[in-house]
XYZ file of C-alpha atoms in Angstrom:
575
model
C -18.884 39.353 -8.962
C -22.593 38.509 -9.403
C -23.759 35.397 -11.233
C -25.994 35.662 -14.314
C -29.625 36.327 -13.531
C -30.718 33.038 -15.071
C -28.322 30.999 -12.948
C -30.310 28.257 -11.209
C -29.452 29.160 -7.612
C -29.020 32.924 -8.014
C -31.698 33.822 -5.511
C -30.305 31.421 -2.943
C -26.774 32.723 -3.424
C -27.790 36.323 -2.735
C -29.932 35.432 0.216
C -33.389 35.730 -1.343
C -34.258 32.082 -0.719
C -35.904 29.780 -3.219
C -38.819 31.095 -5.113
C -42.039 29.204 -5.176
C -43.288 27.931 -8.454
C -46.608 28.893 -9.994
C -47.886 32.398 -10.511
C -45.622 33.883 -7.903
C -42.460 33.065 -9.797
C -42.139 34.783 -13.121
C -41.339 33.068 -16.316
C -37.786 31.807 -16.294
C -37.323 32.740 -12.634
C -37.872 29.319 -11.130
C -34.404 28.730 -9.683
C -35.546 25.421 -8.235
C -36.106 23.963 -11.723
C -33.894 20.962 -12.516
C -31.248 21.429 -15.154
C -32.103 19.264 -18.161
C -29.210 17.605 -19.901
C -29.445 17.299 -23.688
C -30.445 13.850 -24.892
C -28.096 11.852 -27.059
C -29.467 10.680 -30.355
C -28.205 7.654 -32.290
C -25.299 9.642 -33.756
C -24.431 10.982 -30.313
C -24.360 7.513 -28.798
C -22.169 6.252 -31.642
C -19.740 9.096 -31.069
C -19.711 8.430 -27.310
C -19.054 4.723 -27.867
C -16.258 5.510 -30.359
C -14.575 7.901 -27.896
C -14.738 5.272 -25.168
C -13.403 2.521 -27.441
C -10.528 4.613 -28.786
C -9.348 5.928 -25.431
C -5.955 4.767 -24.198
C -7.574 3.497 -21.010
C -9.787 1.140 -23.036
C -6.834 -0.011 -25.152
C -4.842 -0.891 -22.028
C -7.848 -2.706 -20.567
C -8.324 -4.727 -23.766
C -4.617 -5.548 -23.841
C -4.848 -6.877 -20.284
C -8.045 -8.741 -21.157
C -6.335 -10.341 -24.173
C -3.493 -11.541 -21.942
C -6.011 -13.061 -19.511
C -7.968 -14.649 -22.373
C -4.785 -16.360 -23.562
C -4.275 -18.096 -20.201
C -6.537 -21.100 -20.991
C -4.366 -21.801 -24.016
C -1.447 -22.563 -21.710
C -3.461 -24.510 -19.127
C -5.175 -27.043 -21.386
C -3.898 -28.688 -24.601
C -4.878 -27.090 -27.887
C -6.142 -28.934 -30.953
C -3.926 -26.811 -33.189
C -0.686 -27.899 -31.495
C -1.381 -30.974 -29.364
C -4.368 -33.000 -30.615
C -3.119 -36.097 -28.793
C -3.109 -34.114 -25.571
C -6.711 -33.074 -26.203
C -7.675 -36.721 -26.690
C -5.963 -37.680 -23.457
C -7.656 -34.769 -21.639
C -11.057 -36.121 -22.675
C -10.046 -39.547 -21.338
C -8.801 -38.144 -18.038
C -11.660 -35.640 -17.550
C -14.787 -37.120 -19.153
C -17.133 -34.726 -17.315
C -15.187 -31.471 -17.553
C -13.811 -31.815 -21.102
C -17.185 -31.576 -22.963
C -18.081 -28.429 -21.006
C -14.731 -26.816 -21.827
C -15.166 -27.850 -25.448
C -18.459 -25.965 -25.643
C -16.581 -22.873 -24.419
C -13.981 -23.414 -27.192
C -11.210 -23.702 -24.612
C -9.397 -26.336 -26.681
C -9.392 -23.833 -29.574
C -8.629 -20.772 -27.484
C -6.841 -18.681 -30.092
C -9.522 -19.192 -32.752
C -12.500 -18.963 -30.394
C -15.235 -16.374 -30.822
C -14.511 -14.626 -27.526
C -10.745 -14.418 -28.114
C -11.274 -13.119 -31.665
C -13.729 -10.484 -30.395
C -11.199 -9.132 -27.882
C -8.516 -9.266 -30.560
C -10.548 -7.223 -33.052
C -11.676 -4.676 -30.451
C -8.062 -4.147 -29.381
C -7.055 -3.747 -33.028
C -9.716 -1.074 -33.639
C -9.009 0.676 -30.324
C -5.283 0.977 -31.025
C -5.862 2.370 -34.506
C -8.375 4.884 -33.088
C -5.798 5.954 -30.506
C -2.849 6.195 -32.869
C -4.278 8.209 -35.753
C -5.305 11.358 -33.795
C -2.120 11.264 -31.730
C -0.008 10.952 -34.868
C -1.637 14.010 -36.435
C -1.229 15.982 -33.223
C 2.425 14.927 -32.989
C 3.289 15.994 -36.526
C 1.510 19.314 -35.996
C 3.524 19.878 -32.825
C 6.783 19.040 -34.601
C 6.071 21.639 -37.292
C 5.129 24.319 -34.766
C 7.672 26.735 -33.310
C 8.741 26.442 -29.674
C 6.525 28.540 -27.356
C 7.370 32.099 -26.326
C 9.589 32.656 -23.317
C 7.602 32.962 -20.049
C 7.753 36.315 -18.294
C 8.983 34.882 -14.988
C 11.555 32.147 -15.479
C 12.208 32.077 -11.732
C 9.061 30.018 -11.278
C 10.354 27.167 -13.455
C 12.555 24.204 -12.672
C 16.333 24.507 -12.660
C 16.227 28.319 -12.587
C 19.723 29.802 -12.478
C 21.380 33.047 -13.535
C 24.706 34.241 -14.849
C 26.081 37.800 -15.016
C 28.370 38.961 -17.812
C 30.317 41.957 -16.492
C 30.977 45.151 -18.412
C 34.294 44.949 -20.252
C 37.055 47.520 -19.980
C 37.201 50.269 -22.556
C 38.545 48.969 -25.854
C 37.404 45.376 -25.257
C 34.482 43.814 -27.104
C 31.249 44.468 -25.205
C 28.659 41.705 -24.877
C 25.117 42.623 -25.834
C 21.910 40.771 -25.074
C 21.616 39.805 -28.757
C 25.148 38.400 -28.964
C 24.671 36.474 -25.713
C 21.483 34.883 -27.011
C 23.146 34.048 -30.351
C 25.828 32.224 -28.394
C 23.181 30.436 -26.283
C 21.319 29.421 -29.420
C 24.483 27.846 -30.815
C 25.016 25.906 -27.583
C 21.412 24.671 -27.613
C 21.543 23.633 -31.262
C 24.647 21.550 -30.551
C 22.575 19.781 -27.888
C 19.941 19.040 -30.587
C 17.373 21.569 -29.420
C 14.960 23.285 -31.801
C 15.292 27.013 -31.194
C 13.592 30.327 -31.932
C 14.611 33.833 -30.762
C 12.164 36.340 -29.262
C 12.601 39.995 -28.337
C 10.593 41.979 -25.839
C 10.798 44.089 -22.722
C 11.020 43.234 -19.059
C 7.638 43.733 -17.375
C 9.228 45.135 -14.202
C 12.141 47.239 -15.482
C 11.010 48.053 -18.998
C 14.444 47.143 -20.324
C 14.725 45.330 -23.623
C 15.193 41.567 -23.390
C 16.270 38.984 -25.923
C 15.534 35.319 -25.326
C 15.782 31.952 -27.019
C 13.137 29.282 -26.609
C 14.344 25.737 -27.196
C 12.807 22.312 -27.009
C 13.827 18.745 -27.644
C 12.562 15.234 -26.971
C 9.914 14.841 -29.667
C 11.600 11.507 -30.278
C 9.932 10.380 -27.042
C 6.449 10.719 -28.521
C 7.711 9.307 -31.821
C 8.904 6.225 -29.957
C 5.556 6.005 -28.197
C 3.724 6.096 -31.527
C 6.129 3.571 -33.059
C 5.465 1.275 -30.091
C 1.690 1.402 -30.510
C 1.809 1.269 -34.322
C 4.117 -1.746 -34.173
C 1.740 -3.407 -31.747
C -0.974 -2.990 -34.371
C 1.508 -4.353 -36.912
C 2.071 -7.472 -34.816
C -1.673 -8.025 -34.496
C -2.123 -7.577 -38.244
C 0.823 -9.828 -39.111
C -0.429 -12.567 -36.807
C -3.900 -12.294 -38.353
C -2.521 -12.427 -41.908
C -0.156 -15.272 -41.060
C -2.963 -17.229 -39.426
C -5.215 -16.717 -42.458
C -2.648 -17.682 -45.086
C -0.644 -20.242 -43.107
C -1.295 -23.698 -41.748
C -0.088 -26.076 -39.079
C -0.239 -29.835 -38.844
C 0.952 -32.657 -36.641
C 2.460 -36.017 -37.465
C 3.748 -38.820 -35.258
C 6.723 -40.585 -36.859
C 8.164 -43.875 -35.632
C 11.826 -44.581 -36.341
C 12.116 -45.692 -39.959
C 8.859 -44.061 -41.117
C 8.719 -41.346 -43.787
C 6.481 -38.279 -43.927
C 5.466 -36.819 -47.302
C 4.201 -33.245 -47.231
C 0.714 -33.908 -48.564
C -2.618 -33.216 -46.928
C -3.443 -36.885 -46.338
C -0.104 -37.542 -44.605
C -0.914 -35.377 -41.574
C -2.422 -36.905 -38.434
C -4.200 -33.594 -37.859
C -4.241 -30.439 -39.949
C -5.329 -26.878 -39.169
C -5.466 -24.659 -42.276
C -5.856 -20.905 -42.318
C -8.985 -19.318 -43.704
C -7.423 -18.643 -47.116
C -5.235 -21.760 -47.337
C -5.195 -23.844 -50.494
C -3.698 -27.319 -50.907
C -1.438 -26.059 -53.671
C 0.599 -24.136 -51.099
C 2.117 -27.374 -49.747
C 5.680 -27.589 -51.049
C 6.626 -31.194 -51.894
C 9.286 -32.748 -49.669
C 9.871 -35.916 -47.652
C 11.191 -36.396 -44.140
C 12.334 -39.719 -42.646
C 12.957 -40.271 -38.942
C 16.190 -42.294 -38.948
C 16.705 -42.419 -35.189
C 15.782 -40.668 -31.985
C 18.223 -40.092 -29.122
C 17.310 -39.150 -25.570
C 19.748 -38.351 -22.770
C 18.696 -38.485 -19.119
C 20.308 -37.353 -15.880
C 21.975 -40.274 -14.046
C 24.465 -38.583 -11.706
C 22.388 -36.205 -9.599
C 20.050 -38.011 -7.209
C 17.652 -35.053 -6.989
C 17.324 -34.786 -10.777
C 17.654 -38.500 -11.527
C 15.793 -39.393 -14.697
C 15.228 -35.812 -15.842
C 15.675 -35.329 -19.614
C 18.830 -33.506 -20.673
C 18.566 -33.626 -24.443
C 16.288 -34.870 -27.227
C 17.558 -35.242 -30.791
C 15.599 -36.463 -33.806
C 17.939 -37.471 -36.644
C 16.136 -37.145 -39.973
C 16.806 -37.496 -43.670
C 15.102 -35.005 -45.972
C 14.561 -34.748 -49.700
C 13.378 -31.560 -51.420
C 13.569 -30.839 -55.115
C 16.038 -33.672 -55.677
C 18.359 -32.486 -52.906
C 18.920 -35.014 -50.106
C 20.266 -33.998 -46.724
C 20.697 -35.271 -43.176
C 19.446 -32.989 -40.434
C 18.712 -32.883 -36.741
C 15.664 -31.549 -34.906
C 15.903 -30.502 -31.272
C 13.585 -28.828 -28.811
C 13.344 -25.122 -29.750
C 15.610 -25.784 -32.737
C 13.241 -26.508 -35.642
C 14.105 -27.794 -39.072
C 13.348 -25.361 -41.903
C 12.283 -27.069 -45.096
C 9.806 -26.362 -47.895
C 8.671 -23.056 -46.373
C 7.779 -24.776 -43.103
C 9.277 -25.023 -39.636
C 9.287 -28.555 -38.251
C 9.248 -28.538 -34.430
C 9.860 -31.413 -32.046
C 6.848 -31.456 -29.722
C 7.118 -34.775 -27.928
C 8.419 -38.299 -28.000
C 7.845 -41.741 -26.555
C 8.022 -45.431 -27.221
C 6.383 -47.501 -29.951
C 6.433 -51.232 -29.089
C 6.495 -53.468 -32.184
C 3.762 -56.067 -31.835
C 2.883 -59.009 -34.084
C -0.368 -60.976 -33.839
C -0.715 -64.410 -35.476
C -3.710 -66.664 -35.935
C -3.707 -70.298 -34.648
C -2.033 -71.472 -37.859
C 0.854 -69.045 -37.378
C -0.115 -66.610 -40.159
C 0.563 -62.962 -39.399
C -2.686 -60.998 -39.167
C -1.261 -57.817 -37.627
C 2.190 -56.285 -37.156
C 3.058 -52.696 -36.450
C 5.068 -50.345 -34.211
C 2.333 -48.654 -32.178
C 3.010 -45.294 -30.466
C 2.123 -45.449 -26.776
C 1.214 -42.189 -25.022
C 3.470 -41.307 -22.041
C 1.598 -41.088 -18.736
C 4.343 -39.783 -16.433
C 7.901 -38.434 -16.377
C 9.326 -41.974 -16.292
C 7.472 -42.682 -19.574
C 5.055 -45.280 -18.285
C 3.021 -45.459 -21.498
C -0.463 -46.470 -22.548
C -1.421 -47.747 -25.995
C -4.156 -49.549 -27.912
C -3.844 -52.259 -30.574
C -6.887 -53.120 -32.662
C -7.011 -56.339 -34.695
C -10.205 -56.182 -36.799
C -9.553 -59.085 -39.191
C -7.796 -62.441 -39.378
C -8.977 -63.970 -36.099
C -12.199 -65.710 -35.165
C -13.366 -62.494 -33.481
C -12.237 -58.888 -33.426
C -9.603 -58.327 -30.731
C -8.568 -55.183 -28.894
C -5.454 -54.936 -26.712
C -4.885 -52.249 -24.086
C -1.186 -52.182 -23.327
C 0.949 -50.655 -20.617
C 4.634 -50.245 -21.396
C 7.269 -49.792 -18.683
C 10.744 -48.765 -19.999
C 12.317 -49.755 -16.678
C 9.788 -51.970 -14.925
C 9.584 -51.866 -11.146
C 7.005 -53.127 -8.674
C 5.497 -51.283 -5.710
C 4.622 -52.761 -2.327
C 1.039 -53.242 -3.522
C 2.206 -55.298 -6.492
C 1.446 -52.627 -9.095
C 3.945 -52.108 -11.907
C 5.506 -48.729 -12.664
C 8.503 -47.350 -14.519
C 11.395 -46.136 -12.363
C 13.502 -44.649 -15.188
C 12.537 -43.311 -18.653
C 15.253 -45.141 -20.612
C 15.128 -48.785 -21.750
C 16.791 -50.588 -18.862
C 14.238 -53.362 -18.189
C 11.356 -52.989 -20.680
C 8.137 -54.840 -19.943
C 4.804 -54.809 -21.811
C 1.528 -55.893 -20.244
C -1.628 -56.441 -22.306
C -5.302 -56.589 -21.369
C -7.167 -58.530 -24.044
C -10.747 -57.826 -25.180
C -12.874 -59.648 -27.720
C -15.958 -58.436 -29.546
C -17.056 -55.588 -31.806
C -14.390 -52.857 -32.201
C -16.958 -50.467 -33.695
C -14.952 -50.032 -36.891
C -17.575 -51.416 -39.260
C -20.123 -48.665 -38.526
C -18.073 -46.100 -40.436
C -17.858 -43.779 -37.415
C -14.351 -42.343 -36.843
C -12.702 -43.551 -33.627
C -9.488 -42.601 -31.875
C -6.483 -44.856 -32.306
C -5.496 -44.061 -28.718
C -8.678 -45.350 -27.046
C -10.726 -48.535 -27.023
C -14.464 -48.629 -26.354
C -14.913 -51.754 -24.221
C -18.647 -51.330 -23.544
C -19.590 -53.873 -26.230
C -16.555 -56.121 -25.712
C -15.709 -58.961 -23.335
C -12.482 -58.902 -21.359
C -10.533 -62.092 -22.055
C -7.368 -61.315 -20.081
C -6.716 -58.736 -17.399
C -7.939 -57.556 -14.037
C -11.653 -58.258 -14.530
C -11.246 -61.710 -16.053
C -10.150 -65.173 -14.959
C -6.973 -64.898 -17.032
C -4.143 -62.638 -15.888
C -2.895 -59.864 -18.151
C -0.257 -60.933 -20.624
C 3.270 -59.917 -19.618
C 5.993 -59.768 -22.240
C 9.593 -58.693 -22.668
C 11.202 -57.970 -26.055
C 11.349 -61.162 -28.117
C 8.776 -63.061 -26.076
C 5.512 -64.570 -27.352
C 2.303 -65.310 -25.415
C -0.872 -67.184 -26.321
C -4.078 -65.221 -26.674
C -7.010 -66.516 -24.595
C -9.564 -68.942 -26.053
C -7.064 -70.202 -28.625
C -7.374 -67.040 -30.716
C -3.691 -67.115 -31.645
C -0.467 -65.568 -30.355
C 1.015 -62.132 -29.725
C 4.721 -61.357 -29.943
C 6.566 -58.388 -28.468
C 9.235 -57.963 -31.185
C 11.010 -54.910 -29.813
C 10.780 -51.198 -29.056
C 11.260 -48.154 -31.272
C 11.150 -44.470 -30.415
C 8.637 -42.089 -31.950
C 8.720 -38.321 -32.365
C 5.704 -36.031 -32.420
C 6.334 -33.282 -34.980
C 4.545 -29.999 -35.536
C 4.820 -28.666 -39.094
C 4.109 -24.955 -39.172
C 3.934 -22.503 -42.068
C 3.583 -18.783 -41.377
C 4.235 -16.383 -44.238
C 4.156 -13.365 -41.897
C 6.595 -14.527 -39.212
C 9.350 -12.279 -40.623
C 7.053 -9.266 -40.259
C 6.217 -10.307 -36.716
C 9.935 -10.225 -35.905
C 10.345 -6.786 -37.510
C 7.406 -5.338 -35.584
C 8.610 -6.960 -32.358
C 11.993 -5.237 -32.754
C 10.231 -1.927 -33.448
C 8.083 -2.415 -30.330
C 11.199 -2.821 -28.207
C 12.957 0.131 -29.867
C 9.907 2.376 -29.490
C 9.420 1.383 -25.861
C 13.043 2.078 -24.942
C 12.933 5.413 -26.778
C 9.742 6.517 -25.026
C 11.190 5.543 -21.638
C 14.665 7.043 -21.852
C 14.351 10.133 -24.096
C 13.209 13.140 -21.996
C 10.891 15.808 -23.387
C 12.308 19.205 -22.323
C 11.915 22.911 -22.947
C 14.697 25.319 -22.040
C 14.699 29.118 -22.098
C 17.600 31.524 -21.962
C 16.812 35.230 -21.481
C 19.331 38.061 -21.553
C 18.717 41.602 -20.174
C 21.139 44.548 -20.493
C 21.642 46.549 -17.330
C 22.310 50.195 -16.897
C 25.973 49.576 -15.968
C 26.595 47.771 -19.252
C 26.575 44.260 -17.840
C 24.232 41.559 -19.124
C 22.069 39.464 -16.837
C 21.251 35.982 -18.198
C 18.523 33.719 -16.865
C 18.150 29.984 -17.517
C 15.190 27.738 -16.766
C 13.541 24.583 -18.021
C 10.259 22.718 -18.120
C 9.697 18.977 -18.551
C 6.693 17.118 -19.850
C 6.266 14.488 -17.195
C 8.766 13.487 -14.536
C 12.348 14.448 -15.309
C 14.584 14.280 -12.224
C 17.611 15.413 -14.211
C 16.064 18.595 -15.604
C 17.779 20.953 -13.119
C 21.095 19.246 -13.831
C 20.548 19.661 -17.581
C 19.743 23.379 -17.236
C 22.857 23.918 -15.096
C 24.977 22.084 -17.677
C 23.645 24.339 -20.454
C 24.406 27.412 -18.363
C 27.971 26.204 -17.764
C 28.555 25.447 -21.452
C 27.140 28.830 -22.387
C 29.427 30.571 -19.903
C 32.401 28.707 -21.325
C 31.375 29.727 -24.868
C 31.325 33.357 -23.726
C 34.818 33.006 -22.325
C 33.833 33.338 -18.673
C 35.712 31.491 -15.988
C 33.481 29.183 -13.897
C 34.208 31.127 -10.735
C 33.481 34.415 -12.457
C 30.202 33.167 -13.875
C 29.137 31.637 -10.575
C 29.975 34.794 -8.670
C 27.153 36.670 -10.324
C 24.693 33.812 -10.137
C 21.386 34.599 -8.520
C 21.665 38.413 -8.632
C 18.593 40.509 -9.111
C 18.069 41.576 -12.741
C 16.476 44.854 -11.598
C 19.715 46.142 -10.214
C-alpha cells in the first residue's frame, strides 16, 4: 500500500531519490524538509509538567527521595527530640556542626528541602489517585466485555461435551447450559452478562456468559495510595496543631506542664499556650538494671524504669515510665528518652556559708556512663568559679593512669573536678549552655594545665578550692531522667490510615483480577459443546487452575460424571 503523497520520504521509498530544493521541486514536494514539531506555549508546558508530576513513576521516585531525605534525621541528633545531643554534637564536632546547621540537618523534618519533597509527594499522589479513582468507578459500572470469537487462544482453555440424552429425558440446550454456568460463576462472586451470537466458522448459534471479578484489587490499590495521602495529611495536621518539649528531671524534682517549665519546646505552627493541660509530674525514683552474668554482654542495660507521681485535675496517681512505654497524661505522651547521674555538689565560702548547692545532671559519654558536667558558681566567692567535672560510676584506672568507668552502676563512684576562676560570661545577658564552660577568659586553678591537681572526691568527701576560695563537697549521687513530652492530636488518624495502608496493600497483592468466558454451541447431533477460557490482568499463575475448577463445578451442576465430562474434553466444536 502506497504512502500519502505528502509523506516526507515518499520519493525515496518508491525509488525516485530525494528531490532537490529550489525551483526544481514543486511547492510542498520537498521530501527532504525537516518535520517541525509544534511549540509548547505556557499552558502546554504547565500541562506537561503536571503530567510528569502526577505520574506514578514520579510519585514512586518522590517516595524514595523522601525516605533518603529522612536518613539524616537518624544519623545526627534532632533539636525537636534531643537538644542535649545537639549541644554535645557541637562540642564534639566544632567544624562540621555549623555547616550541618546551615543545611538544617539538625531540624531535618522541618527543613525547607524535606518540606518541599513532602509537599511534592502529596500533590503527586493526589494527582495520581483522582483520575484512577474515576476510571475505576467507571469500569465497575460497565458491563463485562463481549466473549472473544476464539477462546482457544486464551489461558486455561478447556472444553466439555454434554451428550444428547435418550428420548424422553430432558435435553440440554445452549441457553440452559449457560444459565447453569452463570449460576456457578455468580456463586464464585463473578459479575456476569449473557451474550448470544453465531459461530464464525460453523454458523451455528452460540450462547455465552462473560464474567469478571477482582475489582477489589484496584480498590485496594486506591485505598493504599489514598491512605498514604491520609498519613501525610494527618502528620502535617498533627505537626501544625501539636507540640513537643523536653525536660530533664532529677529524682525528687517536679515538672509542671507550663511553657516555662520545659528545657526546650517545639510548638506547631498553630499552637497556642492555652492548649497545655495543667498537670504535675514528680520523678520519685529511677531504677536501672544491668547485665552481670554474661561476660560478653556485661554491663549492658536490661531495663530502665522511672517511677513517677502525677496529679491532674485533683486526681493523684503513681505511674511508671519505661522505654517504648510512655505515660499518657493531660493529652500528652511522656516518653523516657535517656538517663544518667546527677552528682549533688555543695560549694561554701571560706566562712562555711553555702553559696551553691544542687544536683547537676552530667551527660553520659560512653556505655559505662562516664559522665561530663559543668557547675557554675557566679556569686558568693571572691571570684566567679567554674567547675568541669568527670563522674565515674565505677572508677577504674588504665595503664596510662587515666580514669574510666568499668561498669554503669554505682559500685565505686568517683568525681574529679577541674577548677577555673574568672568571668563566666553570665553578666553580658547572652544565653549560654548549662552543659559547657567557656574557659577562654578564665584561669585554670586546678587540673591538668595548672600546678594543682584536679580535685578527686567520693560521696561525702570535701576538698578545698584553690587560692582559699572555699570548699566543695560531693554530697551524693542521684539519677536523672530525660523526658520527651509529646502532643499529637492526629496520632489516632495516623494509626487508622496505617491500618488501611496495610489492608489495601494486602488486598492489591493477593486478590487476582480475572475474566472468564463460557461459550456453549449446539451440534447437529443434539449434543452441546462448551468452551471455557480466562484472561488475567497481570501475572496470575493460578488462572488455568481456576478455569479448570469452574469447568468441573459446572459439569457437576449439570449432573455429569467427571469421567464423562473429561471424555469429551478437547473435541472439535465443528464436528
